[in-house]
Amino acid sequence: MKQQRFGIAPMRALFACFAVVVAALLASCGGGGGIPYTGVTIRPLPADFTSRKAVAYSPYRTAASEADLATEVVPKANIKQDLDLLLAAGFRAIRLFDSSDKVARQTLEVIRDNNLNIKVQLGAFVLGSSVAESQAEIARCVALANAFPDIVLAVSVGNETMVSWAFNRIEPSVMAGYLRSAG
């Protein structure tokens, strides 16, 4: 009788060996441990953050260049008109890119003073070239978020500076330093 070169038993052994190797590879992808404890409590995002129709908002109407932004006057009446249009279009959340008095504070005040059903993701626009300005921007952002807790749903810091294509890229370690200094 002629013997088979590959019987069922050797195939099972090969399959078992393959399964062990795959299991070991998958187990090794776990990253080697847990997330280090930083002592910081992270507030979960409210349901409103993901359930509201949202859009980025800026009240500038006439600025044609970066230099024009500094000189354009932004009346609260214009902000109110813009927000009424956004509400009519079904938007119930806006994202602001900075925490300036000219834009963020005025927009938050218009929402509060007119009891508008709009929530805000408040941004802090940090600059890699100026530590003092970046720290001041983050401090303004924290102060506004604390002053308008019923309106500000979330805060984003350095969103435009953490991507590889940013013109003013900030390294994550520098950004972490800014955030630690904000308390």
PDB file of C-alpha atoms in Angstrom:
ATOM      1  CA  MET A   1       0.000   0.000   0.000  1.00  0.00           C
ATOM      2  CA  LYS A   2       1.272   3.417  -0.967  1.00  0.00           C
ATOM      3  CA  GLN A   3       1.681   6.025   1.821  1.00  0.00           C
ATOM      4  CA  GLN A   4       0.322   9.545   1.454  1.00  0.00           C
ATOM      5  CA  ARG A   5       2.799  12.335   1.859  1.00  0.00           C
ATOM      6  CA  PHE A   6       0.343  14.655   3.591  1.00  0.00           C
ATOM      7  CA  GLY A   7      -2.234  13.109   5.862  1.00  0.00           C
ATOM      8  CA  ILE A   8      -4.946  14.799   7.908  1.00  0.00           C
ATOM      9  CA  ALA A   9      -2.902  14.846  11.117  1.00  0.00           C
ATOM     10  CA  PRO A  10      -0.001  16.876   9.645  1.00  0.00           C
ATOM     11  CA  MET A  11      -2.473  19.376   8.157  1.00  0.00           C
ATOM     12  CA  ARG A  12      -4.125  19.831  11.546  1.00  0.00           C
ATOM     13  CA  ALA A  13      -0.745  20.397  13.149  1.00  0.00           C
ATOM     14  CA  LEU A  14       0.150  22.976  10.500  1.00  0.00           C
ATOM     15  CA  PHE A  15      -3.195  24.741  10.978  1.00  0.00           C
ATOM     16  CA  ALA A  16      -2.763  24.744  14.782  1.00  0.00           C
ATOM     17  CA  CYS A  17       0.731  26.210  14.417  1.00  0.00           C
ATOM     18  CA  PHE A  18      -0.620  28.894  12.074  1.00  0.00           C
ATOM     19  CA  ALA A  19      -3.417  29.735  14.552  1.00  0.00           C
ATOM     20  CA  VAL A  20      -0.899  30.104  17.399  1.00  0.00           C
ATOM     21  CA  VAL A  21       1.283  32.433  15.308  1.00  0.00           C
ATOM     22  CA  VAL A  22      -1.725  34.592  14.317  1.00  0.00           C
ATOM     23  CA  ALA A  23      -2.928  34.748  17.935  1.00  0.00           C
ATOM     24  CA  ALA A  24       0.547  35.778  19.102  1.00  0.00           C
ATOM     25  CA  LEU A  25       0.744  38.489  16.446  1.00  0.00           C
ATOM     26  CA  LEU A  26      -2.673  39.854  17.370  1.00  0.00           C
ATOM     27  CA  ALA A  27      -1.816  39.848  21.068  1.00  0.00           C
ATOM     28  CA  SER A  28       1.391  41.757  20.377  1.00  0.00           C
ATOM     29  CA  CYS A  29      -0.588  44.591  18.754  1.00  0.00           C
ATOM     30  CA  GLY A  30      -1.994  45.639  22.115  1.00  0.00           C
ATOM     31  CA  GLY A  31       0.547  48.415  22.597  1.00  0.00           C
ATOM     32  CA  GLY A  32       2.189  47.104  25.724  1.00  0.00           C
ATOM     33  CA  GLY A  33      -0.021  48.530  28.411  1.00  0.00           C
ATOM     34  CA  GLY A  34      -2.583  51.082  29.321  1.00  0.00           C
ATOM     35  CA  ILE A  35      -2.917  54.822  29.041  1.00  0.00           C
ATOM     36  CA  PRO A  36      -0.744  56.631  31.579  1.00  0.00           C
ATOM     37  CA  TYR A  37      -2.619  58.491  34.309  1.00  0.00           C
ATOM     38  CA  THR A  38      -2.123  62.247  33.976  1.00  0.00           C
ATOM     39  CA  GLY A  39      -4.297  63.413  36.861  1.00  0.00           C
ATOM     40  CA  VAL A  40      -6.540  65.292  34.421  1.00  0.00           C
ATOM     41  CA  THR A  41     -10.238  64.545  34.371  1.00  0.00           C
ATOM     42  CA  ILE A  42     -11.651  64.732  30.869  1.00  0.00           C
ATOM     43  CA  ARG A  43     -15.233  65.885  30.648  1.00  0.00           C
ATOM     44  CA  PRO A  44     -17.228  63.775  28.202  1.00  0.00           C
ATOM     45  CA  LEU A  45     -18.777  65.619  25.276  1.00  0.00           C
ATOM     46  CA  PRO A  46     -22.489  66.308  25.693  1.00  0.00           C
ATOM     47  CA  ALA A  47     -24.964  64.631  23.345  1.00  0.00           C
ATOM     48  CA  ASP A  48     -25.706  68.046  21.800  1.00  0.00           C
ATOM     49  CA  PHE A  49     -22.187  68.058  20.382  1.00  0.00           C
ATOM     50  CA  THR A  50     -22.902  65.255  17.940  1.00  0.00           C
ATOM     51  CA  SER A  51     -26.639  65.657  17.437  1.00  0.00           C
ATOM     52  CA  ARG A  52     -26.818  69.285  16.275  1.00  0.00           C
ATOM     53  CA  LYS A  53     -26.316  70.395  12.680  1.00  0.00           C
ATOM     54  CA  ALA A  54     -23.126  72.457  12.791  1.00  0.00           C
ATOM     55  CA  VAL A  55     -21.093  74.875  10.696  1.00  0.00           C
ATOM     56  CA  ALA A  56     -17.929  76.935  11.114  1.00  0.00           C
ATOM     57  CA  TYR A  57     -18.765  80.603  11.651  1.00  0.00           C
ATOM     58  CA  SER A  58     -16.935  83.879  11.219  1.00  0.00           C
ATOM     59  CA  PRO A  59     -18.703  87.254  11.269  1.00  0.00           C
ATOM     60  CA  TYR A  60     -16.354  89.035   8.883  1.00  0.00           C
ATOM     61  CA  ARG A  61     -18.089  90.463   5.826  1.00  0.00           C
ATOM     62  CA  THR A  62     -15.711  92.855   4.091  1.00  0.00           C
ATOM     63  CA  ALA A  63     -12.184  91.667   4.935  1.00  0.00           C
ATOM     64  CA  ALA A  64     -10.359  90.741   1.743  1.00  0.00           C
ATOM     65  CA  SER A  65      -7.032  89.889   3.369  1.00  0.00           C
ATOM     66  CA  GLU A  66      -5.486  88.890   6.681  1.00  0.00           C
ATOM     67  CA  ALA A  67      -4.592  92.536   7.335  1.00  0.00           C
ATOM     68  CA  ASP A  68      -8.226  93.606   6.833  1.00  0.00           C
ATOM     69  CA  LEU A  69      -9.388  91.336   9.657  1.00  0.00           C
ATOM     70  CA  ALA A  70      -7.725  93.546  12.259  1.00  0.00           C
ATOM     71  CA  THR A  71      -9.496  96.688  11.091  1.00  0.00           C
ATOM     72  CA  GLU A  72     -12.961  95.389  10.206  1.00  0.00           C
ATOM     73  CA  VAL A  73     -15.610  96.399  12.727  1.00  0.00           C
ATOM     74  CA  VAL A  74     -17.999  93.572  13.614  1.00  0.00           C
ATOM     75  CA  PRO A  75     -21.272  94.970  14.993  1.00  0.00           C
ATOM     76  CA  LYS A  76     -23.395  92.722  17.203  1.00  0.00           C
ATOM     77  CA  ALA A  77     -26.342  93.431  14.886  1.00  0.00           C
ATOM     78  CA  ASN A  78     -24.451  91.707  12.051  1.00  0.00           C
ATOM     79  CA  ILE A  79     -23.704  88.706  14.257  1.00  0.00           C
ATOM     80  CA  LYS A  80     -27.379  88.485  15.261  1.00  0.00           C
ATOM     81  CA  GLN A  81     -28.441  88.658  11.607  1.00  0.00           C
ATOM     82  CA  ASP A  82     -25.953  85.915  10.674  1.00  0.00           C
ATOM     83  CA  LEU A  83     -27.073  83.661  13.516  1.00  0.00           C
ATOM     84  CA  ASP A  84     -30.744  84.147  12.622  1.00  0.00           C
ATOM     85  CA  LEU A  85     -29.930  83.021   9.074  1.00  0.00           C
ATOM     86  CA  LEU A  86     -28.079  79.974  10.397  1.00  0.00           C
ATOM     87  CA  LEU A  87     -31.004  79.080  12.657  1.00  0.00           C
ATOM     88  CA  ALA A  88     -33.411  79.426   9.725  1.00  0.00           C
ATOM     89  CA  ALA A  89     -31.208  76.980   7.790  1.00  0.00           C
ATOM     90  CA  GLY A  90     -31.397  74.466  10.639  1.00  0.00           C
ATOM     91  CA  PHE A  91     -27.951  74.992  12.147  1.00  0.00           C
ATOM     92  CA  ARG A  92     -27.897  74.690  15.937  1.00  0.00           C
ATOM     93  CA  ALA A  93     -24.138  74.629  16.562  1.00  0.00           C
ATOM     94  CA  ILE A  94     -21.248  76.758  15.345  1.00  0.00           C
ATOM     95  CA  ARG A  95     -17.499  76.507  15.532  1.00  0.00           C
ATOM     96  CA  LEU A  96     -15.503  79.639  16.281  1.00  0.00           C
ATOM     97  CA  PHE A  97     -11.826  79.596  15.343  1.00  0.00           C
ATOM     98  CA  ASP A  98     -10.502  81.909  18.037  1.00  0.00           C
ATOM     99  CA  SER A  99     -11.343  83.306  21.454  1.00  0.00           C
ATOM    100  CA  SER A 100     -11.017  87.001  20.698  1.00  0.00           C
ATOM    101  CA  ASP A 101     -13.318  89.603  22.224  1.00  0.00           C
ATOM    102  CA  LYS A 102     -14.069  90.853  18.710  1.00  0.00           C
ATOM    103  CA  VAL A 103     -15.491  87.539  17.501  1.00  0.00           C
ATOM    104  CA  ALA A 104     -15.935  84.948  20.241  1.00  0.00           C
ATOM    105  CA  ARG A 105     -17.049  87.101  23.171  1.00  0.00           C
ATOM    106  CA  GLN A 106     -19.440  89.135  21.029  1.00  0.00           C
ATOM    107  CA  THR A 107     -20.909  86.008  19.412  1.00  0.00           C
ATOM    108  CA  LEU A 108     -21.416  84.327  22.791  1.00  0.00           C
ATOM    109  CA  GLU A 109     -23.023  87.493  24.168  1.00  0.00           C
ATOM    110  CA  VAL A 110     -25.416  87.715  21.197  1.00  0.00           C
ATOM    111  CA  ILE A 111     -26.433  84.079  21.699  1.00  0.00           C
ATOM    112  CA  ARG A 112     -26.970  84.611  25.429  1.00  0.00           C
ATOM    113  CA  ASP A 113     -28.666  88.020  25.218  1.00  0.00           C
ATOM    114  CA  ASN A 114     -31.098  86.842  22.534  1.00  0.00           C
ATOM    115  CA  ASN A 115     -31.652  83.384  24.042  1.00  0.00           C
ATOM    116  CA  LEU A 116     -30.716  81.741  20.722  1.00  0.00           C
ATOM    117  CA  ASN A 117     -30.785  77.948  20.478  1.00  0.00           C
ATOM    118  CA  ILE A 118     -27.181  77.724  19.304  1.00  0.00           C
ATOM    119  CA  LYS A 119     -24.282  75.929  20.977  1.00  0.00           C
ATOM    120  CA  VAL A 120     -20.615  76.701  20.339  1.00  0.00           C
ATOM    121  CA  GLN A 121     -17.404  74.770  19.846  1.00  0.00           C
ATOM    122  CA  LEU A 122     -14.955  77.436  20.935  1.00  0.00           C
ATOM    123  CA  GLY A 123     -11.513  77.503  19.361  1.00  0.00           C
ATOM    124  CA  ALA A 124      -8.192  78.800  20.595  1.00  0.00           C
ATOM    125  CA  PHE A 125      -5.964  79.867  17.710  1.00  0.00           C
ATOM    126  CA  VAL A 126      -2.392  79.427  18.908  1.00  0.00           C
ATOM    127  CA  LEU A 127       0.729  80.632  17.145  1.00  0.00           C
ATOM    128  CA  GLY A 128       3.972  78.728  17.206  1.00  0.00           C
ATOM    129  CA  SER A 129       5.898  81.969  16.869  1.00  0.00           C
ATOM    130  CA  SER A 130       4.560  83.628  20.017  1.00  0.00           C
ATOM    131  CA  VAL A 131       4.401  81.844  23.355  1.00  0.00           C
ATOM    132  CA  ALA A 132       2.901  84.864  25.140  1.00  0.00           C
ATOM    133  CA  GLU A 133       0.136  85.343  22.548  1.00  0.00           C
ATOM    134  CA  SER A 134      -0.645  81.626  22.523  1.00  0.00           C
ATOM    135  CA  GLN A 135      -0.893  81.465  26.305  1.00  0.00           C
ATOM    136  CA  ALA A 136      -3.122  84.569  26.324  1.00  0.00           C
ATOM    137  CA  GLU A 137      -5.385  83.030  23.657  1.00  0.00           C
ATOM    138  CA  ILE A 138      -5.752  79.811  25.654  1.00  0.00           C
ATOM    139  CA  ALA A 139      -6.474  81.806  28.828  1.00  0.00           C
ATOM    140  CA  ARG A 140      -9.205  83.765  26.980  1.00  0.00           C
ATOM    141  CA  CYS A 141     -10.670  80.509  25.681  1.00  0.00           C
ATOM    142  CA  VAL A 142     -10.813  78.971  29.166  1.00  0.00           C
ATOM    143  CA  ALA A 143     -12.319  82.169  30.613  1.00  0.00           C
ATOM    144  CA  LEU A 144     -15.019  82.311  27.915  1.00  0.00           C
ATOM    145  CA  ALA A 145     -15.858  78.616  28.287  1.00  0.00           C
ATOM    146  CA  ASN A 146     -16.262  79.147  32.028  1.00  0.00           C
ATOM    147  CA  ALA A 147     -18.290  82.352  31.560  1.00  0.00           C
ATOM    148  CA  PHE A 148     -20.705  80.742  29.059  1.00  0.00           C
ATOM    149  CA  PRO A 149     -21.007  77.110  30.240  1.00  0.00           C
ATOM    150  CA  ASP A 150     -24.556  76.700  28.914  1.00  0.00           C
ATOM    151  CA  ILE A 151     -23.502  77.764  25.414  1.00  0.00           C
ATOM    152  CA  VAL A 152     -19.965  76.387  24.978  1.00  0.00           C
ATOM    153  CA  LEU A 153     -20.199  72.636  24.361  1.00  0.00           C
ATOM    154  CA  ALA A 154     -16.528  72.005  23.645  1.00  0.00           C
ATOM    155  CA  VAL A 155     -13.180  73.703  23.219  1.00  0.00           C
ATOM    156  CA  SER A 156     -10.623  72.975  20.508  1.00  0.00           C
ATOM    157  CA  VAL A 157      -7.075  74.202  20.953  1.00  0.00           C
ATOM    158  CA  GLY A 158      -4.554  74.376  18.152  1.00  0.00           C
ATOM    159  CA  ASN A 159      -6.675  72.512  15.648  1.00  0.00           C
ATOM    160  CA  GLU A 160      -5.104  74.319  12.693  1.00  0.00           C
ATOM    161  CA  THR A 161      -1.548  73.994  14.014  1.00  0.00           C
ATOM    162  CA  MET A 162      -1.389  70.270  14.728  1.00  0.00           C
ATOM    163  CA  VAL A 163      -1.658  69.070  11.126  1.00  0.00           C
ATOM    164  CA  SER A 164       1.393  68.417   8.981  1.00  0.00           C
ATOM    165  CA  TRP A 165       0.396  70.970   6.319  1.00  0.00           C
ATOM    166  CA  ALA A 166      -0.050  73.899   8.748  1.00  0.00           C
ATOM    167  CA  PHE A 167       1.838  77.083   7.905  1.00  0.00           C
ATOM    168  CA  ASN A 168       2.469  77.630  11.628  1.00  0.00           C
ATOM    169  CA  ARG A 169       2.851  74.029  12.809  1.00  0.00           C
ATOM    170  CA  ILE A 170       3.336  73.478  16.527  1.00  0.00           C
ATOM    171  CA  GLU A 171       4.955  70.309  17.802  1.00  0.00           C
ATOM    172  CA  PRO A 172       2.761  68.226  20.123  1.00  0.00           C
ATOM    173  CA  SER A 173       5.204  68.665  23.020  1.00  0.00           C
ATOM    174  CA  VAL A 174       4.979  72.468  22.702  1.00  0.00           C
ATOM    175  CA  MET A 175       1.172  72.307  22.518  1.00  0.00           C
ATOM    176  CA  ALA A 176       1.116  70.103  25.624  1.00  0.00           C
ATOM    177  CA  GLY A 177       3.157  72.764  27.427  1.00  0.00           C
ATOM    178  CA  TYR A 178       0.636  75.441  26.463  1.00  0.00           C
ATOM    179  CA  LEU A 179      -2.214  73.316  27.756  1.00  0.00           C
ATOM    180  CA  ARG A 180      -0.440  72.489  31.019  1.00  0.00           C
ATOM    181  CA  SER A 181       0.203  76.183  31.623  1.00  0.00           C
ATOM    182  CA  ALA A 182      -3.512  76.936  31.184  1.00  0.00           C
ATOM    183  CA  GLY A 183      -4.305  74.853  34.260  1.00  0.00           C
TER     184      GLY A 183
END
